[in-house]
Short mmCIF file of C-alpha atoms in Angstrom, two decimals:
data_model
loop_
_atom_site.label_atom_id
_atom_site.label_comp_id
_atom_site.label_asym_id
_atom_site.label_seq_id
_atom_site.Cartn_x
_atom_site.Cartn_y
_atom_site.Cartn_z
CA UNK A 1 112.55 68.89 52.38
CA UNK A 2 115.14 66.83 54.23
CA UNK A 3 118.87 67.31 54.79
CA UNK A 4 121.68 65.62 56.71
CA UNK A 5 124.51 67.10 58.73
CA UNK A 6 127.01 65.83 61.26
CA UNK A 7 126.21 68.51 63.86
CA UNK A 8 123.17 70.76 64.08
CA UNK A 9 123.92 73.88 66.15
CA UNK A 10 120.77 75.65 67.34
CA UNK A 11 121.33 79.31 68.25
CA UNK A 12 123.07 82.07 66.29
CA UNK A 13 124.53 84.10 69.12
CA UNK A 14 128.21 84.40 69.94
CA UNK A 15 128.47 80.91 71.43
CA UNK A 16 126.55 79.17 68.66
CA UNK A 17 128.52 80.93 65.92
CA UNK A 18 131.75 80.20 67.81
CA UNK A 19 130.85 76.52 68.01
CA UNK A 20 130.03 76.40 64.31
CA UNK A 21 133.38 78.01 63.47
CA UNK A 22 135.36 75.66 65.72
CA UNK A 23 133.64 72.52 64.42
CA UNK A 24 134.02 73.44 60.75
CA UNK A 25 137.70 74.32 61.25
CA UNK A 26 138.13 70.77 62.56
CA UNK A 27 136.53 69.38 59.40
CA UNK A 28 133.08 68.63 60.83
CA UNK A 29 129.99 69.21 58.66
CA UNK A 30 127.81 71.76 60.47
CA UNK A 31 124.43 73.41 60.01
CA UNK A 32 123.58 76.35 62.28
CA UNK A 33 120.00 77.59 62.62
CA UNK A 34 118.83 80.80 64.29
CA UNK A 35 115.23 81.90 64.89
CA UNK A 36 115.95 85.55 63.97
CA UNK A 37 118.99 87.43 62.78
CA UNK A 38 122.41 86.50 64.09
CA UNK A 39 122.69 88.10 67.56
CA UNK A 40 118.87 88.02 67.88
CA UNK A 41 119.04 87.09 71.56
CA UNK A 42 121.41 88.03 74.38
CA UNK A 43 124.45 88.66 72.16
CA UNK A 44 122.74 91.56 70.40
CA UNK A 45 121.58 93.07 73.69
CA UNK A 46 124.71 93.55 75.76
CA UNK A 47 126.75 96.60 76.69
CA UNK A 48 129.78 95.77 74.56
CA UNK A 49 132.24 95.24 77.41
CA UNK A 50 135.30 93.11 76.74
CA UNK A 51 135.90 92.00 80.32
CA UNK A 52 139.35 92.18 81.81
CA UNK A 53 137.99 90.01 84.62
CA UNK A 54 138.14 92.91 87.05
CA UNK A 55 134.39 92.83 87.70
CA UNK A 56 134.69 89.26 88.98
CA UNK A 57 138.07 89.53 90.74
CA UNK A 58 136.48 89.44 94.21
CA UNK A 59 133.31 87.40 93.78
CA UNK A 60 134.20 84.80 91.11
CA UNK A 61 137.91 84.43 90.51
CA UNK A 62 137.55 81.43 88.20
CA UNK A 63 135.50 83.57 85.84
CA UNK A 64 137.94 86.45 86.27
CA UNK A 65 140.88 84.29 85.13
CA UNK A 66 138.90 83.04 82.14
CA UNK A 67 138.04 86.61 81.17
CA UNK A 68 141.59 87.94 81.15
CA UNK A 69 142.78 84.92 79.17
CA UNK A 70 140.09 85.36 76.53
CA UNK A 71 140.50 89.15 76.57
CA UNK A 72 144.07 88.70 75.34
CA UNK A 73 143.06 86.16 72.70
CA UNK A 74 140.25 88.29 71.26
CA UNK A 75 142.53 91.31 70.93
CA UNK A 76 144.63 89.15 68.60
CA UNK A 77 142.08 87.17 66.60
CA UNK A 78 139.32 89.81 66.45
CA UNK A 79 141.29 93.05 66.18
CA UNK A 80 138.70 94.73 63.93
CA UNK A 81 135.97 94.04 66.52
CA UNK A 82 137.82 95.31 69.61
CA UNK A 83 138.72 98.79 70.85
CA UNK A 84 141.40 98.83 73.52
CA UNK A 85 139.82 101.45 75.76
CA UNK A 86 141.19 100.36 79.12
CA UNK A 87 138.99 100.48 82.20
CA UNK A 88 138.76 102.24 85.56
CA UNK A 89 137.23 101.06 88.81
CA UNK A 90 136.56 104.37 90.56
CA UNK A 91 136.00 104.91 94.28
CA UNK A 92 133.49 107.44 95.55
CA UNK A 93 133.58 108.75 99.14
CA UNK A 94 130.75 106.42 100.21
CA UNK A 95 132.53 103.34 98.77
CA UNK A 96 134.66 101.44 101.27
CA UNK A 97 138.45 101.34 101.29
CA UNK A 98 138.24 97.69 102.30
CA UNK A 99 136.49 96.71 99.10
CA UNK A 100 138.89 98.82 97.01
CA UNK A 101 141.82 96.87 98.44
CA UNK A 102 139.97 93.56 97.92
CA UNK A 103 139.43 94.48 94.27
CA UNK A 104 143.08 95.36 93.80
CA UNK A 105 144.28 92.17 95.50
CA UNK A 106 141.78 90.07 93.54
CA UNK A 107 142.95 91.47 90.21
CA UNK A 108 146.55 90.72 91.04
CA UNK A 109 145.69 87.23 92.27
CA UNK A 110 144.02 86.53 88.90
CA UNK A 111 146.94 87.92 86.86
CA UNK A 112 144.88 90.91 85.72
CA UNK A 113 147.15 93.94 85.22
CA UNK A 114 146.00 96.56 87.74
CA UNK A 115 147.40 99.98 88.61
CA UNK A 116 146.21 102.36 91.33
CA UNK A 117 145.64 105.93 90.13
CA UNK A 118 145.19 108.99 92.29
CA UNK A 119 142.10 111.13 91.72
CA UNK A 120 144.20 113.56 89.69
CA UNK A 121 145.68 110.77 87.57
CA UNK A 122 142.25 109.26 86.99
CA UNK A 123 140.89 112.61 85.79
CA UNK A 124 143.84 112.93 83.42
CA UNK A 125 142.57 109.70 81.84
CA UNK A 126 138.88 110.76 82.03
CA UNK A 127 138.44 114.52 82.57
CA UNK A 128 134.66 114.26 83.12
CA UNK A 129 134.88 112.04 86.20
CA UNK A 130 133.09 113.49 89.22
CA UNK A 131 135.24 115.91 91.27
CA UNK A 132 134.77 113.86 94.46
CA UNK A 133 136.19 110.63 92.99
CA UNK A 134 138.95 109.66 95.42
CA UNK A 135 141.04 107.21 93.36
CA UNK A 136 140.79 104.42 90.81
CA UNK A 137 142.20 101.11 89.64
CA UNK A 138 143.16 100.85 85.96
CA UNK A 139 142.55 97.47 84.27
CA UNK A 140 142.70 96.30 80.61
CA UNK A 141 138.95 96.38 79.90
CA UNK A 142 137.94 96.99 76.30
CA UNK A 143 134.95 97.55 74.06
CA UNK A 144 133.82 94.95 71.54
CA UNK A 145 131.25 95.03 68.74
CA UNK A 146 129.13 91.91 69.34
CA UNK A 147 127.43 92.13 65.93
CA UNK A 148 130.68 92.30 63.99
CA UNK A 149 132.24 89.52 66.06
CA UNK A 150 129.28 87.19 65.68
CA UNK A 151 129.01 87.75 61.92
CA UNK A 152 132.76 87.15 61.53
CA UNK A 153 132.45 83.78 63.29
CA UNK A 154 129.51 82.81 61.08
CA UNK A 155 131.40 83.91 57.97
CA UNK A 156 134.37 81.78 59.02
CA UNK A 157 132.09 78.78 59.52
CA UNK A 158 130.70 79.25 56.01
CA UNK A 159 134.20 79.61 54.57
CA UNK A 160 135.02 76.23 56.08
CA UNK A 161 131.99 74.58 54.53
CA UNK A 162 129.31 75.19 57.18
CA UNK A 163 125.71 76.13 56.50
CA UNK A 164 124.25 79.12 58.41
CA UNK A 165 120.48 79.69 58.32
CA UNK A 166 118.79 82.73 59.87
CA UNK A 167 115.06 83.31 60.41
CA UNK A 168 114.62 79.56 60.79
CA UNK A 169 113.05 78.75 64.17
CA UNK A 170 113.05 75.16 65.35
CA UNK A 171 109.49 73.87 65.54
CA UNK A 172 110.33 70.46 67.02
CA UNK A 173 113.21 68.21 67.97
CA UNK A 174 113.24 64.73 66.46
CA UNK A 175 113.53 62.01 69.10
CA UNK A 176 113.65 58.43 67.83
CA UNK A 177 114.24 55.36 69.98
CA UNK A 178 115.18 57.54 72.92
CA UNK A 179 117.78 59.58 71.02
CA UNK A 180 117.77 63.09 69.55
CA UNK A 181 118.39 62.70 65.82
CA UNK A 182 117.63 66.15 64.43
CA UNK A 183 115.07 68.92 64.24
CA UNK A 184 112.28 70.37 62.16
CA UNK A 185 112.72 74.01 61.18
CA UNK A 186 110.56 76.66 59.55
CA UNK A 187 112.03 78.95 56.87
CA UNK A 188 110.27 82.25 57.59
CA UNK A 189 111.86 84.24 54.76
CA UNK A 190 111.77 81.65 51.96
CA UNK A 191 109.17 81.82 49.20
CA UNK A 192 109.99 78.36 47.85
CA UNK A 193 110.53 76.19 50.92
CA UNK A 194 108.83 76.58 54.26
CA UNK A 195 109.75 73.53 56.32
CA UNK A 196 112.83 71.38 56.50
CA UNK A 197 113.75 68.29 58.47
CA UNK A 198 117.43 68.24 59.38
CA UNK A 199 118.88 64.93 60.55
CA UNK A 200 122.09 65.17 62.56
CA UNK A 201 124.54 62.88 64.29
CA UNK A 202 124.53 65.33 67.20
CA UNK A 203 122.50 68.40 68.18
CA UNK A 204 123.98 71.30 70.17
CA UNK A 205 121.60 73.52 72.12
CA UNK A 206 123.26 76.95 72.19
CA UNK A 207 120.08 78.97 72.57
CA UNK A 208 121.07 80.74 75.80
CA UNK A 209 118.04 82.03 77.67
CA UNK A 210 115.82 79.91 75.38
CA UNK A 211 117.63 76.65 76.28
CA UNK A 212 114.79 75.52 78.53
CA UNK A 213 112.27 75.75 75.70
CA UNK A 214 114.41 73.56 73.47
CA UNK A 215 114.84 71.14 76.35
CA UNK A 216 111.07 70.89 76.65
CA UNK A 217 110.89 69.72 73.03
CA UNK A 218 113.18 66.83 73.94
CA UNK A 219 111.48 66.13 77.27
CA UNK A 220 114.36 67.25 79.51
CA UNK A 221 114.51 70.03 82.09
CA UNK A 222 117.12 72.78 81.64
CA UNK A 223 116.80 75.16 84.55
CA UNK A 224 117.88 78.44 82.98
CA UNK A 225 117.06 81.48 85.09
CA UNK A 226 116.69 84.46 82.73
CA UNK A 227 117.63 87.82 84.21
CA UNK A 228 116.84 91.08 82.41
CA UNK A 229 119.03 94.17 82.39
CA UNK A 230 118.62 97.57 80.77
CA UNK A 231 121.22 99.38 78.68
CA UNK A 232 120.82 103.07 77.84
CA UNK A 233 122.65 104.62 74.88
CA UNK A 234 123.89 108.22 74.93
CA UNK A 235 124.38 110.37 71.86
CA UNK A 236 128.17 110.79 72.11
CA UNK A 237 131.11 109.33 73.99
CA UNK A 238 131.15 111.15 77.31
CA UNK A 239 134.10 108.91 78.24
CA UNK A 240 136.71 107.05 76.20
CA UNK A 241 137.53 104.55 78.94
CA UNK A 242 135.27 101.93 80.52
CA UNK A 243 134.21 103.39 83.88
CA UNK A 244 133.13 100.94 86.61
CA UNK A 245 132.10 101.79 90.14
CA UNK A 246 134.31 100.07 92.70
CA UNK A 247 131.75 98.54 95.03
CA UNK A 248 130.19 95.11 95.58
CA UNK A 249 127.39 93.89 93.33
CA UNK A 250 124.76 96.44 92.45
CA UNK A 251 122.76 97.97 89.65
CA UNK A 252 123.86 100.87 87.43
CA UNK A 253 127.61 100.68 87.86
CA UNK A 254 129.24 100.78 84.40
CA UNK A 255 129.71 103.13 81.43
CA UNK A 256 131.12 101.57 78.24
CA UNK A 257 132.35 103.73 75.32
CA UNK A 258 131.07 101.98 72.22
CA UNK A 259 131.75 103.19 68.68
CA UNK A 260 130.29 106.75 68.57
CA UNK A 261 128.26 106.39 71.77
CA UNK A 262 128.36 105.44 75.43
CA UNK A 263 126.27 102.61 76.84
CA UNK A 264 125.13 102.83 80.46
CA UNK A 265 124.27 99.70 82.41
CA UNK A 266 122.67 97.87 83.94
CA UNK A 267 120.02 96.22 86.12
CA UNK A 268 119.56 92.58 87.15
CA UNK A 269 115.97 91.40 87.53
CA UNK A 270 114.96 87.75 87.23
CA UNK A 271 112.14 87.11 84.73
CA UNK A 272 110.16 84.00 83.84
CA UNK A 273 110.10 84.49 80.06
CA UNK A 274 113.10 85.58 77.94
CA UNK A 275 110.81 87.34 75.46
CA UNK A 276 107.83 88.66 77.44
CA UNK A 277 108.91 90.87 80.33
CA UNK A 278 108.25 94.48 81.36
CA UNK A 279 110.56 97.21 80.06
CA UNK A 280 110.24 99.67 82.91
CA UNK A 281 111.12 103.35 82.91
CA UNK A 282 112.43 103.23 86.49
CA UNK A 283 115.32 101.10 85.24
CA UNK A 284 116.32 103.74 82.69
CA UNK A 285 116.03 106.49 85.31
CA UNK A 286 118.09 104.46 87.76
CA UNK A 287 121.09 103.92 85.47
CA UNK A 288 121.20 107.59 84.46
CA UNK A 289 120.82 108.86 88.05
CA UNK A 290 123.39 106.47 89.52
CA UNK A 291 126.00 106.83 86.80
CA UNK A 292 125.72 110.61 86.92
CA UNK A 293 127.46 110.22 90.29
CA UNK A 294 130.50 108.94 88.38
CA UNK A 295 130.25 111.10 85.24
CA UNK A 296 128.13 114.19 86.07
CA UNK A 297 127.71 115.40 82.48
CA UNK A 298 125.47 112.39 81.84
CA UNK A 299 122.69 114.30 83.62
CA UNK A 300 122.51 116.80 80.76
CA UNK A 301 123.43 114.44 77.94
CA UNK A 302 121.07 113.29 75.23
CA UNK A 303 119.71 109.75 75.50
CA UNK A 304 118.94 108.22 72.11
CA UNK A 305 117.46 104.84 73.05
CA UNK A 306 117.32 102.08 75.67
CA UNK A 307 117.15 98.34 75.26
CA UNK A 308 116.91 95.29 77.48
CA UNK A 309 118.84 92.04 77.32
CA UNK A 310 118.25 88.75 79.11
CA UNK A 311 121.18 86.91 80.69
CA UNK A 312 121.01 83.10 80.37
CA UNK A 313 121.99 82.45 84.00
CA UNK A 314 122.28 78.85 85.14
CA UNK A 315 123.13 77.09 88.35
CA UNK A 316 122.58 73.49 89.43
CA UNK A 317 119.09 73.20 90.95
CA UNK A 318 120.44 72.23 94.35
CA UNK A 319 122.16 75.62 94.78
CA UNK A 320 118.94 77.63 94.84
CA UNK A 321 120.21 81.24 94.93
CA UNK A 322 117.46 83.76 95.62
CA UNK A 323 119.23 86.79 94.12
CA UNK A 324 120.24 86.60 90.43
CA UNK A 325 123.36 88.62 91.21
CA UNK A 326 124.53 85.68 93.36
CA UNK A 327 124.37 83.22 90.44
CA UNK A 328 127.76 82.38 88.97
CA UNK A 329 128.67 83.74 85.52
CA UNK A 330 130.47 80.48 84.77
CA UNK A 331 129.23 78.23 81.96
CA UNK A 332 127.94 74.67 82.16
CA UNK A 333 128.08 71.88 79.59
CA UNK A 334 125.08 69.59 79.95
CA UNK A 335 125.62 66.14 78.42
CA UNK A 336 122.03 64.92 78.15
CA UNK A 337 123.12 61.32 77.54
CA UNK A 338 124.86 61.28 80.93
CA UNK A 339 122.48 63.65 82.73
CA UNK A 340 119.09 62.59 81.38
CA UNK A 341 119.63 59.31 79.56
CA UNK A 342 118.99 61.10 76.26
CA UNK A 343 121.87 60.70 73.79
CA UNK A 344 122.27 62.86 70.72
CA UNK A 345 122.13 66.32 72.32
CA UNK A 346 124.36 68.59 74.40
CA UNK A 347 123.40 71.97 75.85
CA UNK A 348 125.66 74.83 76.87
CA UNK A 349 124.26 77.38 79.33
CA UNK A 350 125.48 80.30 81.43
CA UNK A 351 128.73 82.05 80.71
CA UNK A 352 129.64 85.49 79.37
CA UNK A 353 130.16 87.05 75.98
CA UNK A 354 133.90 87.55 76.61
CA UNK A 355 134.40 83.81 77.10
CA UNK A 356 132.31 82.70 74.11
CA UNK A 357 135.37 81.24 72.31
CA UNK A 358 136.43 79.22 75.35
CA UNK A 359 132.87 77.94 75.76
CA UNK A 360 132.78 76.99 72.08
CA UNK A 361 136.09 75.16 72.37
CA UNK A 362 134.85 73.20 75.38
CA UNK A 363 131.66 72.00 73.72
CA UNK A 364 133.43 71.33 70.42
CA UNK A 365 135.96 69.11 72.22
CA UNK A 366 133.02 67.27 73.76
CA UNK A 367 131.16 66.79 70.47
CA UNK A 368 134.30 65.76 68.57
CA UNK A 369 135.00 63.10 71.18
CA UNK A 370 131.52 61.69 70.62
CA UNK A 371 132.00 61.75 66.83
CA UNK A 372 135.51 60.29 66.94
CA UNK A 373 137.11 63.45 65.49
CA UNK A 374 140.67 64.00 66.72
CA UNK A 375 141.47 67.43 65.23
CA UNK A 376 142.72 70.12 67.62
CA UNK A 377 141.18 73.55 68.24
CA UNK A 378 142.76 76.43 66.29
CA UNK A 379 140.34 79.25 67.05
CA UNK A 380 142.68 80.91 69.56
CA UNK A 381 145.34 81.34 66.89
CA UNK A 382 143.60 81.88 63.54
CA UNK A 383 142.26 85.43 63.04
CA UNK A 384 138.61 85.93 62.21
CA UNK A 385 137.69 87.20 58.73
CA UNK A 386 138.46 90.91 58.74
CA UNK A 387 141.24 90.68 61.33
CA UNK A 388 143.98 89.11 59.22
CA UNK A 389 147.05 91.37 59.07
CA UNK A 390 145.19 94.11 60.91
CA UNK A 391 147.67 95.42 63.42
CA UNK A 392 147.32 99.13 62.60
CA UNK A 393 144.48 101.10 60.99
CA UNK A 394 145.47 102.22 57.51
CA UNK A 395 144.59 105.56 55.98
CA UNK A 396 142.18 104.83 53.13
CA UNK A 397 140.94 108.39 52.55
CA UNK A 398 143.06 109.12 49.46
CA UNK A 399 142.98 105.58 48.11
CA UNK A 400 139.20 105.31 48.12
CA UNK A 401 138.23 108.98 47.84
CA UNK A 402 136.59 108.96 51.28
CA UNK A 403 136.65 112.03 53.48
CA UNK A 404 137.67 111.78 57.13
CA UNK A 405 136.28 110.34 59.33
CA UNK A 406 134.42 108.12 56.86
CA UNK A 407 137.56 106.32 55.74
CA UNK A 408 138.66 105.56 59.28
CA UNK A 409 135.22 104.34 60.35
CA UNK A 410 134.88 102.13 57.27
CA UNK A 411 138.24 100.50 57.89
CA UNK A 412 137.46 100.01 61.57
CA UNK A 413 134.35 98.07 60.62
CA UNK A 414 135.75 96.15 57.67
CA UNK A 415 139.28 95.51 58.89
CA UNK A 416 141.35 93.57 56.36
CA UNK A 417 138.31 93.32 54.06
CA UNK A 418 138.42 97.07 53.35
CA UNK A 419 140.30 96.69 50.05
CA UNK A 420 137.80 94.22 48.65
CA UNK A 421 134.70 96.12 49.75
CA UNK A 422 135.69 99.74 49.14
CA UNK A 423 137.46 99.34 45.81
CA UNK A 424 134.72 100.29 43.34
CA UNK A 425 134.37 102.27 40.12
CA UNK A 426 130.79 103.22 41.02
CA UNK A 427 129.83 106.28 43.09
CA UNK A 428 130.21 105.54 46.79
CA UNK A 429 128.22 108.15 48.73
CA UNK A 430 127.68 108.05 52.48
CA UNK A 431 124.19 106.65 53.12
CA UNK A 432 124.25 106.94 56.93
CA UNK A 433 125.94 110.15 58.08
CA UNK A 434 125.67 109.38 61.80
CA UNK A 435 127.79 106.23 61.50
CA UNK A 436 129.61 107.13 58.25
CA UNK A 437 128.39 104.08 56.34
CA UNK A 438 128.94 104.11 52.59
CA UNK A 439 126.97 102.55 49.75
CA UNK A 440 129.76 100.03 49.13
CA UNK A 441 129.43 98.70 52.69
CA UNK A 442 125.65 98.47 52.41
CA UNK A 443 125.84 96.65 49.09
CA UNK A 444 128.43 94.26 50.55
CA UNK A 445 126.09 93.48 53.44
CA UNK A 446 123.09 93.05 51.13
CA UNK A 447 125.04 90.51 49.09
CA UNK A 448 125.26 88.37 52.22
CA UNK A 449 121.77 88.84 53.73
CA UNK A 450 119.36 89.49 50.87
CA UNK A 451 116.65 92.03 51.68
CA UNK A 452 116.94 92.02 55.49
CA UNK A 453 117.86 95.60 56.39
CA UNK A 454 118.15 94.77 60.09
CA UNK A 455 120.84 92.27 59.12
CA UNK A 456 122.52 95.10 57.19
CA UNK A 457 122.29 97.21 60.34
CA UNK A 458 124.14 94.72 62.53
CA UNK A 459 126.88 94.38 59.91
CA UNK A 460 127.41 98.08 59.22
CA UNK A 461 125.85 100.09 62.11
CA UNK A 462 123.73 102.01 59.57
CA UNK A 463 120.71 103.58 61.36
CA UNK A 464 122.29 103.15 64.83
CA UNK A 465 123.37 106.78 65.29
CA UNK A 466 121.68 109.86 66.74
CA UNK A 467 118.84 110.06 64.20
CA UNK A 468 118.03 106.35 64.76
CA UNK A 469 117.40 105.84 61.07
CA UNK A 470 115.25 108.90 60.47
CA UNK A 471 117.55 110.14 57.70
CA UNK A 472 118.90 106.86 56.34
CA UNK A 473 116.32 104.04 56.59
CA UNK A 474 114.77 104.99 53.25
CA UNK A 475 118.23 105.29 51.67
CA UNK A 476 119.04 101.75 52.73
CA UNK A 477 115.73 100.52 51.35
CA UNK A 478 116.42 102.25 48.02
CA UNK A 479 119.55 100.11 47.64
CA UNK A 480 117.23 97.13 47.11
CA UNK A 481 116.18 98.60 43.74
CA UNK A 482 116.18 97.39 40.94
CA UNK A 483 116.67 93.81 42.14
CA UNK A 484 113.51 93.92 44.27
CA UNK A 485 110.11 95.48 43.76
CA UNK A 486 108.36 98.19 45.76
CA UNK A 487 106.49 95.78 48.02
CA UNK A 488 109.68 94.06 49.14
CA UNK A 489 111.52 97.36 49.63
CA UNK A 490 108.69 98.90 51.66
CA UNK A 491 108.40 95.81 53.81
CA UNK A 492 112.13 95.88 54.55
CA UNK A 493 111.93 99.60 55.32
CA UNK A 494 109.01 99.16 57.71
CA UNK A 495 110.76 96.34 59.56
CA UNK A 496 113.94 98.36 60.07
CA UNK A 497 112.11 101.54 61.08
CA UNK A 498 109.98 99.68 63.64
CA UNK A 499 113.04 98.02 65.13
CA UNK A 500 114.60 101.45 65.65
CA UNK A 501 111.38 102.76 67.23
CA UNK A 502 111.33 99.98 69.84
CA UNK A 503 114.34 101.49 71.59
CA UNK A 504 113.43 105.13 71.01
CA UNK A 505 110.21 104.71 73.00
CA UNK A 506 112.24 104.79 76.21
CA UNK A 507 114.07 108.05 75.37
CA UNK A 508 111.22 110.42 74.56
CA UNK A 509 112.36 113.55 76.35
CA UNK A 510 114.54 116.57 75.55
CA UNK A 511 116.36 116.63 72.24
CA UNK A 512 115.61 113.00 71.43
CA UNK A 513 111.87 113.67 71.67
CA UNK A 514 112.35 116.39 69.06
CA UNK A 515 114.38 113.97 66.94
CA UNK A 516 111.68 111.29 67.14
CA UNK A 517 108.98 113.79 66.23
CA UNK A 518 111.05 114.95 63.27
CA UNK A 519 111.63 111.35 62.15
CA UNK A 520 107.89 110.70 62.25
CA UNK A 521 107.08 113.86 60.34
CA UNK A 522 109.63 113.08 57.65
CA UNK A 523 108.48 109.52 57.16
CA UNK A 524 104.76 110.25 57.50
CA UNK A 525 104.73 113.25 55.17
CA UNK A 526 107.56 112.73 52.72
CA UNK A 527 107.11 108.97 52.33
CA UNK A 528 103.36 108.88 53.07
CA UNK A 529 103.93 106.09 55.55
CA UNK A 530 101.00 107.15 57.71
CA UNK A 531 98.62 106.03 54.98
CA UNK A 532 97.40 109.46 53.87
CA UNK A 533 94.56 108.79 51.40
CA UNK A 534 95.73 111.40 48.86
CA UNK A 535 96.08 109.90 45.39
CA UNK A 536 96.05 110.85 41.74
CA UNK A 537 92.75 111.40 40.00
CA UNK A 538 89.60 112.40 41.88
CA UNK A 539 90.35 112.57 45.63
CA UNK A 540 88.29 110.53 48.07
CA UNK A 541 87.29 113.57 50.13
CA UNK A 542 85.32 111.50 52.65
CA UNK A 543 88.62 110.05 53.86
CA UNK A 544 89.77 113.45 55.11
CA UNK A 545 88.73 114.81 58.51
CA UNK A 546 87.40 118.08 57.09
CA UNK A 547 85.74 116.67 54.00
CA UNK A 548 85.92 118.50 50.67
CA UNK A 549 87.37 122.05 51.01
#
């Protein structure tokens, strides 16, 4: 199978989806391909911080200014993806006054609103801060749902005529007469077509930490330096404000309230492979131990899972930083025609989630110039799907027959789409109690993603709560009936359940160990997912450990 597009965007993270949206809004024909689900890479493995720029106000003021600018834009265009939590940089007794003042001055130099709070004022904001916290700086940090934001950008691209393909890894780049002219892709989830050759006027490499691998296919070097970091998820929100430690670079210095949980982070260890790297327990222990110094109740709190993400750090080869924490968080646009004598492809590397829209605008300007397209960028002004006319959360409980807090949570996730999704004459029970996800939301997600329950998860948060899918995975799978048979439903269930288990492995102590054991017992016994040989008719007694009773 062959197809043609003006621009082929490779990578379905925040930057790739942002590029696809920007290009399609300017009237450019776009195909986006992603090797897994949207957010498969770094975007789906971050702590959910909407940077105010405060973290970079001393070390990287260019990035700090970009962050506060984009922070303000995203609060407007992505209101249903952002929670305006505010943030604190807190000073412990062992942290220096000199650095505290540098942080404050840096914020003000970068036009980041910053207010000094006494210890008493800081504890009025966050009562569970450690009693020996001396003072704090308030900044406009926020929390953002990367899954919701990424999906909204992809949806916007499709609304403007773009084509978005998931589970379609690139198997090769097409280079003809010294120019990149397209790519070959593999459709992993299609039963009718397996391979496709996509010809394009221009190819954009937005694969983040995987950018070097795509460069290898074209015969060019892209010196990405992947750096892993762990995030640990707690069972409830121990804080409602982003809490940062006010000290120079270091591991384990941030707590981000995210939906119904808190996410603790992080570490910074350079790795050679963005997919194959050790997930080490010492990293989990470190973030809990260190952040307990800021929020002591974390020591007794329940950990529900941990996960690792890989930052796509980049710096020009001549810089040669030894420590990944020294590498700039700025982004770089690599024009391979100018840099490597290879026209037809541009790569974007580095950067931060908060500045994804700015990065997308930069590369879209670049590509449009090459294609002779003169349309201006509108992504800073046009709300994403779900955020139109979404200034204040509405009360949908009476209108849709949803009990609190289900109605509020549904509207937070759906934004301005709530009317369309939740208005139904059919029964609309809650399928995921932990995250208050209703059948209507699940069916809406399934209509967009087919049978991929992990794609449903990133759109609805179903299975992401305390039970980690133990009580709802099978309910989600049952929603595939009667359109799909048992084999398809079981396969989708297994894939979702295994994805949940990957993160639980690093939280097997205390109450979460009991939860994991209960999940296994429920699924092994009730659903016979451990392969028990019991069957109707004459039993095969030899398959049992004790033989025939």
